[in-house]
mmCIF file of C-alpha atoms in Angstrom:
data_model
loop_
_atom_site.group_PDB
_atom_site.id
_atom_site.type_symbol
_atom_site.label_atom_id
_atom_site.label_comp_id
_atom_site.label_asym_id
_atom_site.label_seq_id
_atom_site.Cartn_x
_atom_site.Cartn_y
_atom_site.Cartn_z
ATOM 1 C CA THR A 702 76.188 115.425 132.243
ATOM 2 C CA SER A 703 78.565 116.971 134.738
ATOM 3 C CA PRO A 704 77.481 117.682 138.338
ATOM 4 C CA GLN A 705 78.142 121.392 137.751
ATOM 5 C CA LEU A 706 75.732 121.450 134.794
ATOM 6 C CA ASN A 707 73.039 119.650 136.794
ATOM 7 C CA LEU A 708 73.470 122.168 139.586
ATOM 8 C CA LEU A 709 73.105 125.067 137.150
ATOM 9 C CA LYS A 710 69.949 123.512 135.672
ATOM 10 C CA THR A 711 68.444 123.093 139.133
ATOM 11 C CA LEU A 712 69.350 126.653 140.067
ATOM 12 C CA PHE A 713 67.849 127.990 136.835
ATOM 13 C CA ILE A 714 64.600 126.070 137.349
ATOM 14 C CA ASN A 715 64.328 127.357 140.928
ATOM 15 C CA ILE A 716 64.893 130.948 139.826
ATOM 16 C CA VAL A 717 62.270 130.682 137.080
ATOM 17 C CA GLY A 718 59.869 129.061 139.539
ATOM 18 C CA TRP A 719 60.245 131.888 142.037
ATOM 19 C CA ILE A 720 59.894 134.502 139.286
ATOM 20 C CA VAL A 721 56.533 132.957 138.349
ATOM 21 C CA LEU A 722 55.381 132.163 141.894
ATOM 22 C CA LEU A 723 56.088 135.453 143.660
ATOM 23 C CA PRO A 724 53.807 137.611 141.472
ATOM 24 C CA VAL A 725 50.992 135.070 141.844
ATOM 25 C CA VAL A 726 51.364 135.074 145.643
ATOM 26 C CA ALA A 727 51.450 138.878 145.633
ATOM 27 C CA ILE A 728 48.265 139.059 143.537
ATOM 28 C CA PHE A 729 46.394 136.724 145.908
ATOM 29 C CA ALA A 730 47.660 138.659 148.950
ATOM 30 C CA VAL A 731 46.479 141.962 147.472
ATOM 31 C CA TYR A 732 43.112 140.463 146.492
ATOM 32 C CA ARG A 733 42.635 139.024 150.003
ATOM 33 C CA LYS A 734 43.359 142.446 151.507
ATOM 34 C CA ILE A 735 40.872 144.108 149.136
ATOM 35 C CA VAL A 736 38.192 141.597 150.186
ATOM 36 C CA ASP A 737 39.038 142.251 153.847
ATOM 37 C CA ILE A 738 38.700 146.030 153.428
ATOM 38 C CA LYS A 739 35.464 145.677 151.458
ATOM 39 C CA LEU A 740 33.882 143.501 154.166
ATOM 40 C CA ARG A 741 34.908 145.964 156.877
ATOM 41 C CA MET A 742 33.116 148.677 154.942
ATOM 42 C CA ILE A 743 29.993 146.528 154.482
ATOM 43 C CA HIS A 744 29.609 145.153 158.021
ATOM 44 C CA GLY A 745 31.441 147.662 160.193
ATOM 45 C CA GLU A 746 31.678 146.467 163.805
ATOM 46 C CA LEU A 747 29.850 143.241 162.947
ATOM 47 C CA TYR A 748 32.755 142.081 160.768
ATOM 48 C CA GLY A 749 34.742 139.392 162.554
ATOM 49 C CA GLY A 750 37.565 138.924 160.042
ATOM 50 C CA LEU A 751 38.487 136.416 157.348
ATOM 51 C CA PHE A 752 39.042 132.787 158.222
ATOM 52 C CA ASN A 753 42.675 131.765 158.585
ATOM 53 C CA LEU A 754 44.128 130.283 155.412
ATOM 54 C CA ASN A 755 45.014 127.049 157.226
ATOM 55 C CA ASP A 756 41.299 126.556 158.020
ATOM 56 C CA THR A 757 40.339 126.666 154.338
ATOM 57 C CA ILE A 758 40.877 122.922 153.826
ATOM 58 C CA PHE A 759 38.112 122.198 156.346
ATOM 59 C CA PHE A 760 35.566 123.663 153.935
ATOM 60 C CA TRP A 761 36.496 121.100 151.265
ATOM 61 C CA THR A 762 33.788 118.695 152.382
ATOM 62 C CA ASP A 763 34.614 116.123 149.724
ATOM 63 C CA VAL A 764 38.167 115.569 150.971
ATOM 64 C CA THR A 765 38.025 116.007 154.729
ATOM 65 C CA SER A 766 35.877 115.502 157.810
ATOM 66 C CA ILE A 767 34.965 119.039 158.809
ATOM 67 C CA TYR A 768 33.452 118.422 162.250
ATOM 68 C CA LEU A 769 34.742 117.069 165.526
ATOM 69 C CA THR A 770 31.952 115.006 167.079
ATOM 70 C CA THR A 771 32.107 114.194 170.788
ATOM 71 C CA VAL A 772 29.751 112.279 173.071
ATOM 72 C CA LEU A 773 29.664 113.449 176.701
ATOM 73 C CA TYR A 774 28.075 111.573 179.582
ATOM 74 C CA ILE A 775 26.547 113.582 182.429
ATOM 75 C CA LYS A 776 25.953 111.479 185.553
ATOM 76 C CA SER A 777 23.537 112.462 188.293
ATOM 77 C CA LYS A 778 22.220 110.842 191.453
ATOM 78 C CA ARG A 779 18.710 111.955 190.493
ATOM 79 C CA GLU A 780 16.737 112.670 187.353
ATOM 80 C CA ILE A 781 17.380 116.156 185.984
ATOM 81 C CA ASP A 782 16.176 118.449 183.209
ATOM 82 C CA LEU A 783 19.514 118.445 181.398
ATOM 83 C CA LEU A 784 18.229 120.232 178.292
ATOM 84 C CA SER A 785 17.087 123.290 180.256
ATOM 85 C CA ASN A 786 20.226 123.259 182.385
ATOM 86 C CA VAL A 787 22.546 123.233 179.363
ATOM 87 C CA GLN A 788 20.478 125.898 177.599
ATOM 88 C CA ASN A 789 20.785 128.143 180.650
ATOM 89 C CA VAL A 790 24.534 127.558 180.953
ATOM 90 C CA ILE A 791 25.177 128.321 177.282
ATOM 91 C CA ARG A 792 22.968 131.417 177.342
ATOM 92 C CA LYS A 793 24.752 132.749 180.410
ATOM 93 C CA GLN A 794 28.355 131.671 179.809
ATOM 94 C CA ILE A 795 28.633 132.048 176.029
ATOM 95 C CA PHE A 796 25.855 134.246 174.648
ATOM 96 C CA GLY A 797 25.882 136.438 177.736
ATOM 97 C CA ASN A 798 29.493 137.332 176.928
ATOM 98 C CA PRO A 799 29.705 137.161 173.106
ATOM 99 C CA ASP A 800 32.884 139.210 172.706
ATOM 100 C CA ALA A 801 34.773 136.596 174.721
ATOM 101 C CA TYR A 802 33.490 133.829 172.426
ATOM 102 C CA PRO A 803 33.412 135.351 168.912
ATOM 103 C CA LYS A 804 33.757 132.014 167.133
ATOM 104 C CA LEU A 805 30.876 130.494 169.083
ATOM 105 C CA THR A 806 28.488 133.438 168.813
ATOM 106 C CA GLY A 807 29.315 134.394 165.220
ATOM 107 C CA THR A 808 28.322 132.853 161.911
ATOM 108 C CA LYS A 809 30.260 131.915 158.787
ATOM 109 C CA CYS A 810 29.572 133.903 155.637
ATOM 110 C CA SER A 811 31.155 133.930 152.176
ATOM 111 C CA PHE A 812 32.239 136.738 149.868
ATOM 112 C CA GLY A 813 34.575 136.897 146.897
ATOM 113 C CA GLY A 814 35.717 133.316 147.311
ATOM 114 C CA TYR A 815 36.627 133.750 150.997
ATOM 115 C CA ALA A 816 34.906 132.695 154.213
ATOM 116 C CA TYR A 817 34.598 135.213 157.029
ATOM 117 C CA TRP A 818 33.046 135.644 160.470
ATOM 118 C CA LYS A 819 30.024 137.829 161.152
ATOM 119 C CA LYS A 820 29.689 138.707 164.825
ATOM 120 C CA TYR A 821 26.601 137.978 166.919
ATOM 121 C CA GLY A 822 24.874 136.048 164.134
ATOM 122 C CA CYS A 823 24.453 132.801 166.071
ATOM 123 C CA GLN A 824 21.514 132.318 168.459
ATOM 124 C CA PRO A 825 21.212 129.916 171.437
ATOM 125 C CA ASP A 826 18.165 128.153 169.990
ATOM 126 C CA SER A 827 20.106 127.246 166.846
ATOM 127 C CA VAL A 828 22.884 125.412 168.692
ATOM 128 C CA VAL A 829 21.077 123.547 171.497
ATOM 129 C CA GLN A 830 18.644 120.860 170.407
ATOM 130 C CA SER A 831 16.952 117.844 171.904
ATOM 131 C CA LEU A 832 18.440 114.445 171.052
ATOM 132 C CA LYS A 833 15.915 112.321 169.174
ATOM 133 C CA LEU A 834 14.717 109.434 171.343
ATOM 134 C CA PRO A 835 13.601 106.016 170.055
ATOM 135 C CA LYS A 836 9.917 105.576 169.259
ATOM 136 C CA ASN A 837 10.231 101.870 169.969
ATOM 137 C CA GLY A 838 12.857 99.951 171.875
ATOM 138 C CA LYS A 839 15.325 100.989 174.533
ATOM 139 C CA PHE A 840 17.300 104.183 174.798
ATOM 140 C CA ASN A 841 20.645 102.447 175.306
ATOM 141 C CA GLU A 842 24.223 102.701 174.057
ATOM 142 C CA GLU A 843 23.412 100.810 170.876
ATOM 143 C CA TYR A 844 20.719 103.328 169.983
ATOM 144 C CA LEU A 845 23.032 106.213 170.947
ATOM 145 C CA LYS A 846 25.691 104.974 168.497
ATOM 146 C CA LYS A 847 23.155 104.897 165.664
ATOM 147 C CA ALA A 848 21.771 108.322 166.603
ATOM 148 C CA THR A 849 25.288 109.779 166.704
ATOM 149 C CA ALA A 850 26.061 108.320 163.265
ATOM 150 C CA GLU A 851 22.936 110.011 161.884
ATOM 151 C CA ILE A 852 23.925 113.323 163.478
ATOM 152 C CA ILE A 853 27.377 113.134 161.899
ATOM 153 C CA GLU A 854 25.753 112.870 158.462
ATOM 154 C CA THR A 855 23.357 115.766 159.114
ATOM 155 C CA LYS A 856 24.185 119.386 158.286
ATOM 156 C CA ILE A 857 24.087 121.735 161.264
ATOM 157 C CA ASP A 858 22.100 124.232 159.231
ATOM 158 C CA ASN A 859 21.140 124.551 155.579
ATOM 159 C CA ASN A 860 23.392 127.546 154.957
ATOM 160 C CA ASP A 861 26.453 126.117 156.746
ATOM 161 C CA ALA A 862 26.551 129.376 158.714
ATOM 162 C CA VAL A 863 26.421 127.841 162.203
ATOM 163 C CA LEU A 864 29.533 125.800 162.947
ATOM 164 C CA TRP A 865 28.689 124.036 166.227
ATOM 165 C CA ASN A 866 25.775 122.533 168.133
ATOM 166 C CA PHE A 867 24.714 120.318 171.042
ATOM 167 C CA TYR A 868 22.161 117.493 171.029
ATOM 168 C CA ILE A 869 20.945 117.016 174.609
ATOM 169 C CA SER A 870 19.173 113.914 175.898
ATOM 170 C CA GLU A 871 16.000 114.597 177.875
ATOM 171 C CA LYS A 872 16.045 111.155 179.484
ATOM 172 C CA PRO A 873 18.826 108.969 180.919
ATOM 173 C CA LEU A 874 20.283 105.958 179.170
ATOM 174 C CA GLU A 875 18.754 102.627 180.073
ATOM 175 C CA ASP A 876 20.822 99.726 181.448
ATOM 176 C CA PHE A 877 23.901 101.951 181.687
ATOM 177 C CA SER A 878 24.737 102.616 185.338
ATOM 178 C CA SER A 879 25.156 99.780 187.809
ATOM 179 C CA ASP A 880 25.220 102.115 190.827
ATOM 180 C CA GLY A 881 21.706 103.467 190.359
ATOM 181 C CA SER A 882 22.824 106.823 188.994
ATOM 182 C CA PHE A 883 21.301 108.482 185.932
ATOM 183 C CA CYS A 884 23.451 109.039 182.848
ATOM 184 C CA TYR A 885 22.497 111.601 180.206
ATOM 185 C CA PRO A 886 24.383 111.768 176.887
ATOM 186 C CA ILE A 887 25.263 114.954 175.008
ATOM 187 C CA VAL A 888 26.375 114.803 171.369
ATOM 188 C CA ALA A 889 28.476 117.862 170.527
ATOM 189 C CA ARG A 890 29.742 118.911 167.094
ATOM 190 C CA PHE A 891 32.298 121.614 166.364
ATOM 191 C CA HIS A 892 33.810 122.702 163.075
ATOM 192 C CA HIS A 893 37.595 122.272 162.879
ATOM 193 C CA SER A 894 37.997 126.000 162.265
ATOM 194 C CA ILE A 895 36.561 126.672 165.733
ATOM 195 C CA ALA A 896 38.477 124.228 167.877
ATOM 196 C CA ASP A 897 40.638 121.151 168.161
ATOM 197 C CA GLY A 898 40.258 118.290 170.626
ATOM 198 C CA THR A 899 42.241 119.954 173.400
ATOM 199 C CA SER A 900 40.334 123.229 173.311
ATOM 200 C CA LEU A 901 37.027 121.334 173.234
ATOM 201 C CA VAL A 902 37.905 119.575 176.479
ATOM 202 C CA ALA A 903 38.773 122.985 177.912
ATOM 203 C CA LEU A 904 35.411 124.360 176.765
ATOM 204 C CA PHE A 905 33.453 121.539 178.389
ATOM 205 C CA ILE A 906 35.352 121.993 181.657
ATOM 206 C CA ARG A 907 34.716 125.724 181.556
ATOM 207 C CA LEU A 908 31.010 125.290 180.937
ATOM 208 C CA PHE A 909 30.329 122.525 183.413
ATOM 209 C CA GLY A 910 33.272 122.627 185.850
ATOM 210 C CA ASP A 911 33.916 124.711 188.967
ATOM 211 C CA SER A 912 36.186 127.764 189.271
ATOM 212 C CA THR A 913 39.277 125.623 189.863
ATOM 213 C CA ALA A 914 38.721 123.768 186.602
ATOM 214 C CA GLN A 915 38.113 127.027 184.762
ATOM 215 C CA ASN A 916 41.429 128.471 185.932
ATOM 216 C CA TYR A 917 43.212 125.288 184.886
ATOM 217 C CA THR A 918 41.942 125.607 181.319
ATOM 218 C CA GLU A 919 42.780 129.291 180.777
ATOM 219 C CA GLU A 920 45.750 128.596 178.489
ATOM 220 C CA LEU A 921 44.161 125.630 176.724
ATOM 221 C CA PHE A 922 41.125 127.690 175.827
ATOM 222 C CA LYS A 923 42.936 130.482 173.965
ATOM 223 C CA LYS A 924 42.105 129.106 170.530
ATOM 224 C CA LEU A 925 38.386 129.419 171.173
ATOM 225 C CA ILE A 926 38.363 132.897 172.687
ATOM 226 C CA LYS A 927 40.590 134.580 170.088
#
């Protein structure tokens, strides 16, 4: 077979492929737009938009890990009520300004084969929980690893509508700090459609850092506030 003939065959196959593919893509694009318009009519101002297409893979739970799980350590020179403190911060910083954090204060819903955001559906009590402490034995790093593994395997909520949460320790870790300080762990989970590792670091700095840290993370945090 001559090179010219092979080239013609390849060109023909590509043309046929595009002839078949373009109408299919157009049909899906039109259908997606119809779903979008329908949801706007149903929910009005509460409609937060369809999920990005590149986030769709993170809802295929059998082929991908859908949550980023992070363990934070909060150190203090004295014992503190970390659970109440974090609840107050999240209520004030996030739920007190929901339009600035639509992905954190909204919930995921489904319609017509697509996932979409519904604004203001998430509540503070559904995302901040107490970390389960051991009934017997020490509350140390070994226990924390096991507790974190259990959290990873647990659904955030039965409807998969809430896509992030915090587990807050109400007591400090034992045998952790050599300087006499108290160390409280926080286990945080976020769906990949909400944030990546960089924007999560920015979120934590914004929530628990000072004004200088907040200014530093302005650009890094764009993914979460859009």
